[in-house]
Amino acid sequence: MPLITARDEVLGVYADAARRGWVVPCFGSENLTTSEAVLEAAARHAAALGIPDLPVTVAITAAYPHRSQAAFYTHTRDVALGLRLFLADLQALTAPGSPYARLRVLSHLDHAQHDRDRELLEHGDLGPWSSVMYDASTVPFADNIAATRRFVERRGRATVIEGACDEIVDSGDGGGDLTTPQRAQDFLAGTGVDLMVANLGTEHRASGADLRYRDDLARACAAAVGGRLVLHGCSSVPPAGLGGLFADGIRKVNIWTMLERDASPALLADLVENADLAAGTATTGQLQARGLLGSQAPTDRRAALSHFTTAHRQEVVHASMVATAMGFFRLWYR
Ligand SMILES: [Zn+2]
């Protein structure tokens, strides 16, 4: 079915997921390969469950300074063009005739910045977005509430809005303040958002070695604001800690780093194992002479279309991302 963007229909998807005890995964994407991998994983899990219209969210950031995914969607590095390409791809992938047309697909504008993305947020077309995260988490709490409230008043009748109660920092930036139930309650009362990101101990782009997802805090916050919590920084939580998120009051989880982090080693291994097919005998010979490629690496076959094309490299990345995404679907859609 076409992208679900009408506010009441998007809220209906979340209400249905809650009735089934599902956490809705929201996967970040900065290229068509990632978007397709997410939908492919959803379709495979939908077939396994016998529920063809599983919901799945695909997200992208605009001018988010920590990672402008829209800029990476196009080699022009033009954010507005990247956003249009992302949405056009999703619209094509959900149109009749697509293998993914039976899924319920949501588009999410992630980490939209109250200052850098102001033009888009105040005057842009938010029609093709199922939900928008309004992120003013870097300004003082009272100012964050006031700015988010104004955005909800301006756009909240048409669009599902996710607010950022507290900042989720990048790995190594010092953790940030954890969300307390009182802060969560004040944020909800002051803004009227549909969903809210709370700082529950996770970090963006962290490996998880020193972090602990605070399930106790999640449950306390959920008791204060109801089932509307969103968890970011999911790649920093060991998978064993993610199975009980629904019971903790989490309704949406954002995932991106892990998709990319797991795909890169898969691509490296494939290129090394097929070094000659990918790069030809001259290059593999030079790499061996420099000690960068071992003696076991194949070096005597000619480079071949089967391995030196962008299509092949994307295929390896796609396969890895499908496997990673399916791990999350199995965890949360049962
Ligand atoms: Zn995030």
XYZ file of C-alpha atoms and ligand atoms in Angstrom:
335
model
C 0.000 0.000 0.000
C 1.176 3.586 -0.470
C 3.214 5.224 2.273
C 0.988 5.804 5.291
C 1.250 9.498 6.126
C -2.174 10.668 7.370
C -1.886 11.400 11.074
C -4.849 9.265 12.185
C -3.676 6.321 10.073
C -0.129 6.524 11.443
C -1.474 6.637 15.002
C -3.634 3.657 14.023
C -0.516 1.686 13.055
C 1.011 2.398 16.480
C -2.227 1.523 18.277
C -2.448 -1.769 16.395
C 1.204 -2.552 17.177
C 0.595 -1.832 20.860
C -2.382 -4.207 20.932
C -0.108 -6.933 19.553
C 2.745 -6.122 21.966
C 5.033 -4.954 19.148
C 7.814 -2.377 19.256
C 7.868 -0.675 15.836
C 11.424 -0.583 14.474
C 12.546 2.578 12.703
C 15.614 2.036 10.527
C 17.759 4.927 9.363
C 18.774 4.997 5.723
C 21.074 7.131 3.626
C 20.879 5.203 0.352
C 18.492 3.096 -1.680
C 20.356 -0.112 -0.789
C 19.572 0.397 2.902
C 15.926 1.311 2.284
C 15.464 -1.803 0.150
C 17.226 -4.019 2.700
C 14.868 -2.835 5.457
C 11.790 -3.523 3.342
C 13.168 -6.887 2.195
C 13.745 -7.936 5.810
C 10.231 -6.822 6.733
C 8.731 -8.727 3.789
C 10.629 -11.921 4.649
C 9.565 -11.745 8.277
C 6.000 -10.929 7.210
C 5.975 -14.098 5.092
C 7.398 -16.156 7.971
C 4.720 -14.852 10.356
C 1.904 -15.054 7.814
C 1.097 -11.376 8.424
C 1.693 -9.643 5.068
C 1.055 -6.076 6.227
C 3.711 -5.784 8.935
C 4.514 -2.160 9.791
C 8.021 -0.813 9.326
C 9.485 2.679 9.457
C 12.341 3.987 7.314
C 13.958 7.223 8.484
C 16.433 9.827 7.330
C 17.971 12.896 8.948
C 18.102 16.308 7.253
C 20.632 18.874 8.536
C 21.397 16.939 11.742
C 25.010 17.947 12.445
C 26.023 14.519 13.784
C 24.998 12.798 10.533
C 23.149 14.435 7.690
C 21.884 11.278 6.025
C 20.017 13.269 3.370
C 23.320 14.809 2.281
C 24.771 11.315 1.824
C 21.734 10.197 -0.192
C 23.112 12.142 -3.156
C 26.665 12.802 -4.284
C 25.709 16.451 -4.687
C 25.501 16.480 -0.849
C 22.388 18.618 -1.254
C 20.114 17.942 1.743
C 16.861 19.006 0.041
C 17.620 16.851 -2.992
C 18.534 13.921 -0.753
C 15.218 14.158 1.072
C 13.298 14.211 -2.220
C 15.213 11.185 -3.532
C 14.659 9.255 -0.288
C 10.913 9.877 -0.380
C 10.656 9.166 -4.112
C 12.390 5.810 -3.586
C 10.066 4.909 -0.709
C 7.014 5.943 -2.706
C 8.107 3.761 -5.639
C 8.900 0.831 -3.344
C 5.442 0.965 -1.755
C 3.434 1.544 -4.957
C 1.238 -1.182 -6.501
C 3.352 -3.811 -8.242
C 6.290 -3.482 -5.849
C 7.201 -6.658 -3.914
C 6.835 -4.508 -0.781
C 3.402 -3.097 -1.622
C 1.621 -5.128 1.064
C 3.723 -3.823 3.954
C 2.551 -0.853 6.005
C 5.501 1.481 5.449
C 6.021 4.690 7.409
C 8.494 7.453 6.532
C 10.154 9.306 9.401
C 12.107 12.541 9.356
C 14.626 11.967 12.126
C 16.384 14.516 14.337
C 14.925 17.511 12.462
C 16.813 20.424 13.968
C 14.867 23.325 15.480
C 17.421 25.757 14.034
C 19.188 24.203 11.012
C 15.994 22.629 9.625
C 13.745 25.562 10.505
C 12.801 26.359 6.899
C 11.754 22.770 6.197
C 9.894 22.430 9.500
C 8.001 25.714 9.303
C 7.327 26.035 5.587
C 8.263 22.696 3.983
C 5.969 19.955 2.727
C 5.544 17.572 5.641
C 2.864 15.665 3.715
C 5.022 12.697 2.677
C 6.301 12.199 6.227
C 4.481 9.748 8.504
C 6.188 11.279 11.524
C 8.655 14.027 12.276
C 11.111 14.164 15.153
C 11.408 17.757 16.299
C 14.789 17.989 17.990
C 15.486 20.970 20.229
C 17.214 18.820 22.846
C 20.420 20.883 22.802
C 18.759 24.037 24.182
C 17.765 24.506 27.848
C 14.797 22.358 28.901
C 12.273 25.206 29.179
C 13.258 26.508 25.726
C 13.075 22.979 24.296
C 9.524 22.657 25.654
C 8.482 26.065 24.307
C 9.924 25.438 20.826
C 8.462 21.933 20.617
C 5.076 23.239 21.788
C 5.072 25.851 18.995
C 5.890 23.179 16.423
C 3.113 20.894 17.715
C 0.652 23.796 17.526
C 1.729 24.608 13.968
C 2.050 21.133 12.412
C 0.707 18.633 14.949
C -2.843 18.451 13.605
C -1.582 16.881 10.372
C 1.601 15.062 11.373
C 2.635 12.692 14.141
C 5.355 14.446 16.135
C 8.145 12.933 18.175
C 9.785 15.289 20.643
C 13.205 15.000 22.235
C 12.873 15.303 25.995
C 16.613 14.885 26.536
C 19.639 14.771 24.310
C 21.064 11.438 23.178
C 24.762 12.099 22.825
C 27.348 10.560 20.542
C 29.595 7.862 21.936
C 32.378 9.412 23.997
C 30.590 12.721 24.575
C 29.982 12.070 28.257
C 26.597 10.378 28.556
C 24.264 13.372 29.003
C 21.488 13.703 31.557
C 19.197 10.724 32.011
C 15.487 11.436 31.685
C 13.580 11.365 34.954
C 9.869 10.493 35.187
C 9.157 14.070 36.335
C 10.978 15.557 33.343
C 9.167 13.190 30.990
C 5.837 14.234 32.512
C 6.715 17.941 32.300
C 7.826 17.547 28.679
C 4.629 15.801 27.652
C 2.395 18.258 29.510
C 4.271 21.226 28.057
C 4.445 20.074 24.449
C 1.617 17.643 23.626
C 3.872 15.440 21.472
C 2.691 12.017 20.298
C 5.998 10.270 20.952
C 9.049 11.265 22.937
C 12.701 10.359 22.962
C 14.025 9.843 26.467
C 17.649 9.423 27.505
C 17.622 5.947 29.029
C 21.380 5.421 29.115
C 22.026 4.686 25.436
C 24.300 6.648 23.108
C 24.464 7.147 19.378
C 27.160 5.128 17.591
C 28.419 3.399 20.755
C 29.515 -0.216 20.920
C 27.797 -0.962 24.201
C 30.812 -2.032 26.230
C 30.376 0.631 28.930
C 26.672 1.384 28.605
C 23.590 0.106 30.289
C 20.103 0.588 28.925
C 18.090 1.623 31.996
C 15.005 -0.558 31.770
C 14.011 0.469 35.302
C 14.026 4.118 34.252
C 12.093 3.312 31.067
C 9.323 1.689 33.106
C 9.203 4.606 35.553
C 9.013 7.134 32.695
C 6.385 5.058 30.868
C 4.297 5.021 34.050
C 4.407 8.836 33.971
C 3.683 9.418 30.264
C 2.060 6.236 28.952
C 3.222 4.137 26.016
C 4.906 6.796 23.920
C 8.622 6.346 24.584
C 11.112 6.138 21.741
C 14.565 4.614 22.213
C 17.492 5.963 20.205
C 21.069 4.671 20.299
C 19.835 1.096 20.078
C 23.104 -0.090 18.505
C 24.755 0.568 21.869
C 22.602 -1.991 23.703
C 23.614 -5.680 23.705
C 20.873 -7.642 21.886
C 20.078 -9.585 25.066
C 18.829 -6.330 26.593
C 16.377 -5.524 23.813
C 13.799 -8.290 24.034
C 11.723 -6.729 26.792
C 11.386 -3.204 25.404
C 7.647 -3.341 24.871
C 7.085 -4.262 28.504
C 9.279 -1.282 29.443
C 6.898 1.069 27.631
C 9.028 1.570 24.502
C 6.888 1.818 21.354
C 9.434 2.786 18.681
C 13.146 2.089 18.401
C 15.552 3.892 16.099
C 18.333 1.803 14.573
C 20.972 2.806 12.089
C 24.610 2.406 13.133
C 24.442 -1.366 13.378
C 23.206 -1.745 9.790
C 26.258 0.051 8.445
C 28.733 -1.232 11.040
C 27.955 -4.885 10.235
C 27.894 -4.414 6.454
C 31.401 -3.019 6.163
C 33.221 -6.136 7.486
C 31.063 -8.308 5.215
C 32.132 -6.233 2.214
C 35.800 -6.293 3.219
C 35.748 -10.080 3.591
C 34.066 -10.528 0.224
C 36.568 -8.257 -1.529
C 39.571 -9.978 0.049
C 38.249 -13.462 -0.676
C 37.629 -12.476 -4.299
C 40.444 -9.971 -4.635
C 41.444 -10.854 -8.177
C 37.881 -10.965 -9.505
C 37.178 -7.592 -7.868
C 40.374 -5.713 -8.702
C 42.407 -7.698 -11.241
C 45.784 -9.402 -11.051
C 47.923 -6.232 -11.155
C 46.305 -4.620 -8.116
C 46.173 -7.831 -6.082
C 49.839 -8.476 -6.915
C 50.774 -4.970 -5.738
C 48.791 -5.400 -2.506
C 50.562 -8.708 -1.843
C 53.949 -7.134 -2.538
C 53.140 -4.440 0.045
C 52.104 -7.090 2.567
C 48.497 -5.872 2.677
C 47.078 -9.005 1.087
C 48.122 -12.454 2.334
C 49.521 -15.309 0.317
C 46.198 -17.173 0.504
C 44.349 -14.442 -1.373
C 43.457 -15.388 -4.956
C 45.489 -13.404 -7.483
C 45.452 -15.254 -10.802
C 41.907 -14.713 -12.128
C 40.983 -11.790 -14.328
C 38.691 -9.092 -12.976
C 35.087 -9.970 -13.732
C 31.791 -8.131 -14.048
C 30.400 -10.532 -11.453
C 32.644 -8.903 -8.824
C 33.934 -5.470 -9.872
C 30.573 -3.777 -10.249
C 28.792 -1.439 -7.858
C 25.888 -3.883 -8.128
C 27.992 -6.660 -6.584
C 29.233 -4.472 -3.728
C 25.692 -3.275 -3.056
C 24.489 -6.879 -3.095
C 26.957 -7.815 -0.331
C 25.939 -4.777 1.745
C 22.242 -5.450 1.110
C 22.526 -9.089 2.238
C 24.247 -8.053 5.474
C 21.684 -5.342 6.183
C 18.782 -7.704 5.530
C 20.234 -10.142 8.067
C 20.769 -7.400 10.658
C 17.272 -5.979 10.218
C 15.676 -9.420 10.376
C 17.281 -9.920 13.782
C 15.256 -6.956 15.067
C 12.008 -8.066 13.418
C 12.359 -11.498 15.020
C 12.969 -9.845 18.376
C 9.954 -7.538 18.325
C 7.338 -8.988 15.940
C 6.290 -12.368 17.252
Zn 18.877 9.336 17.298
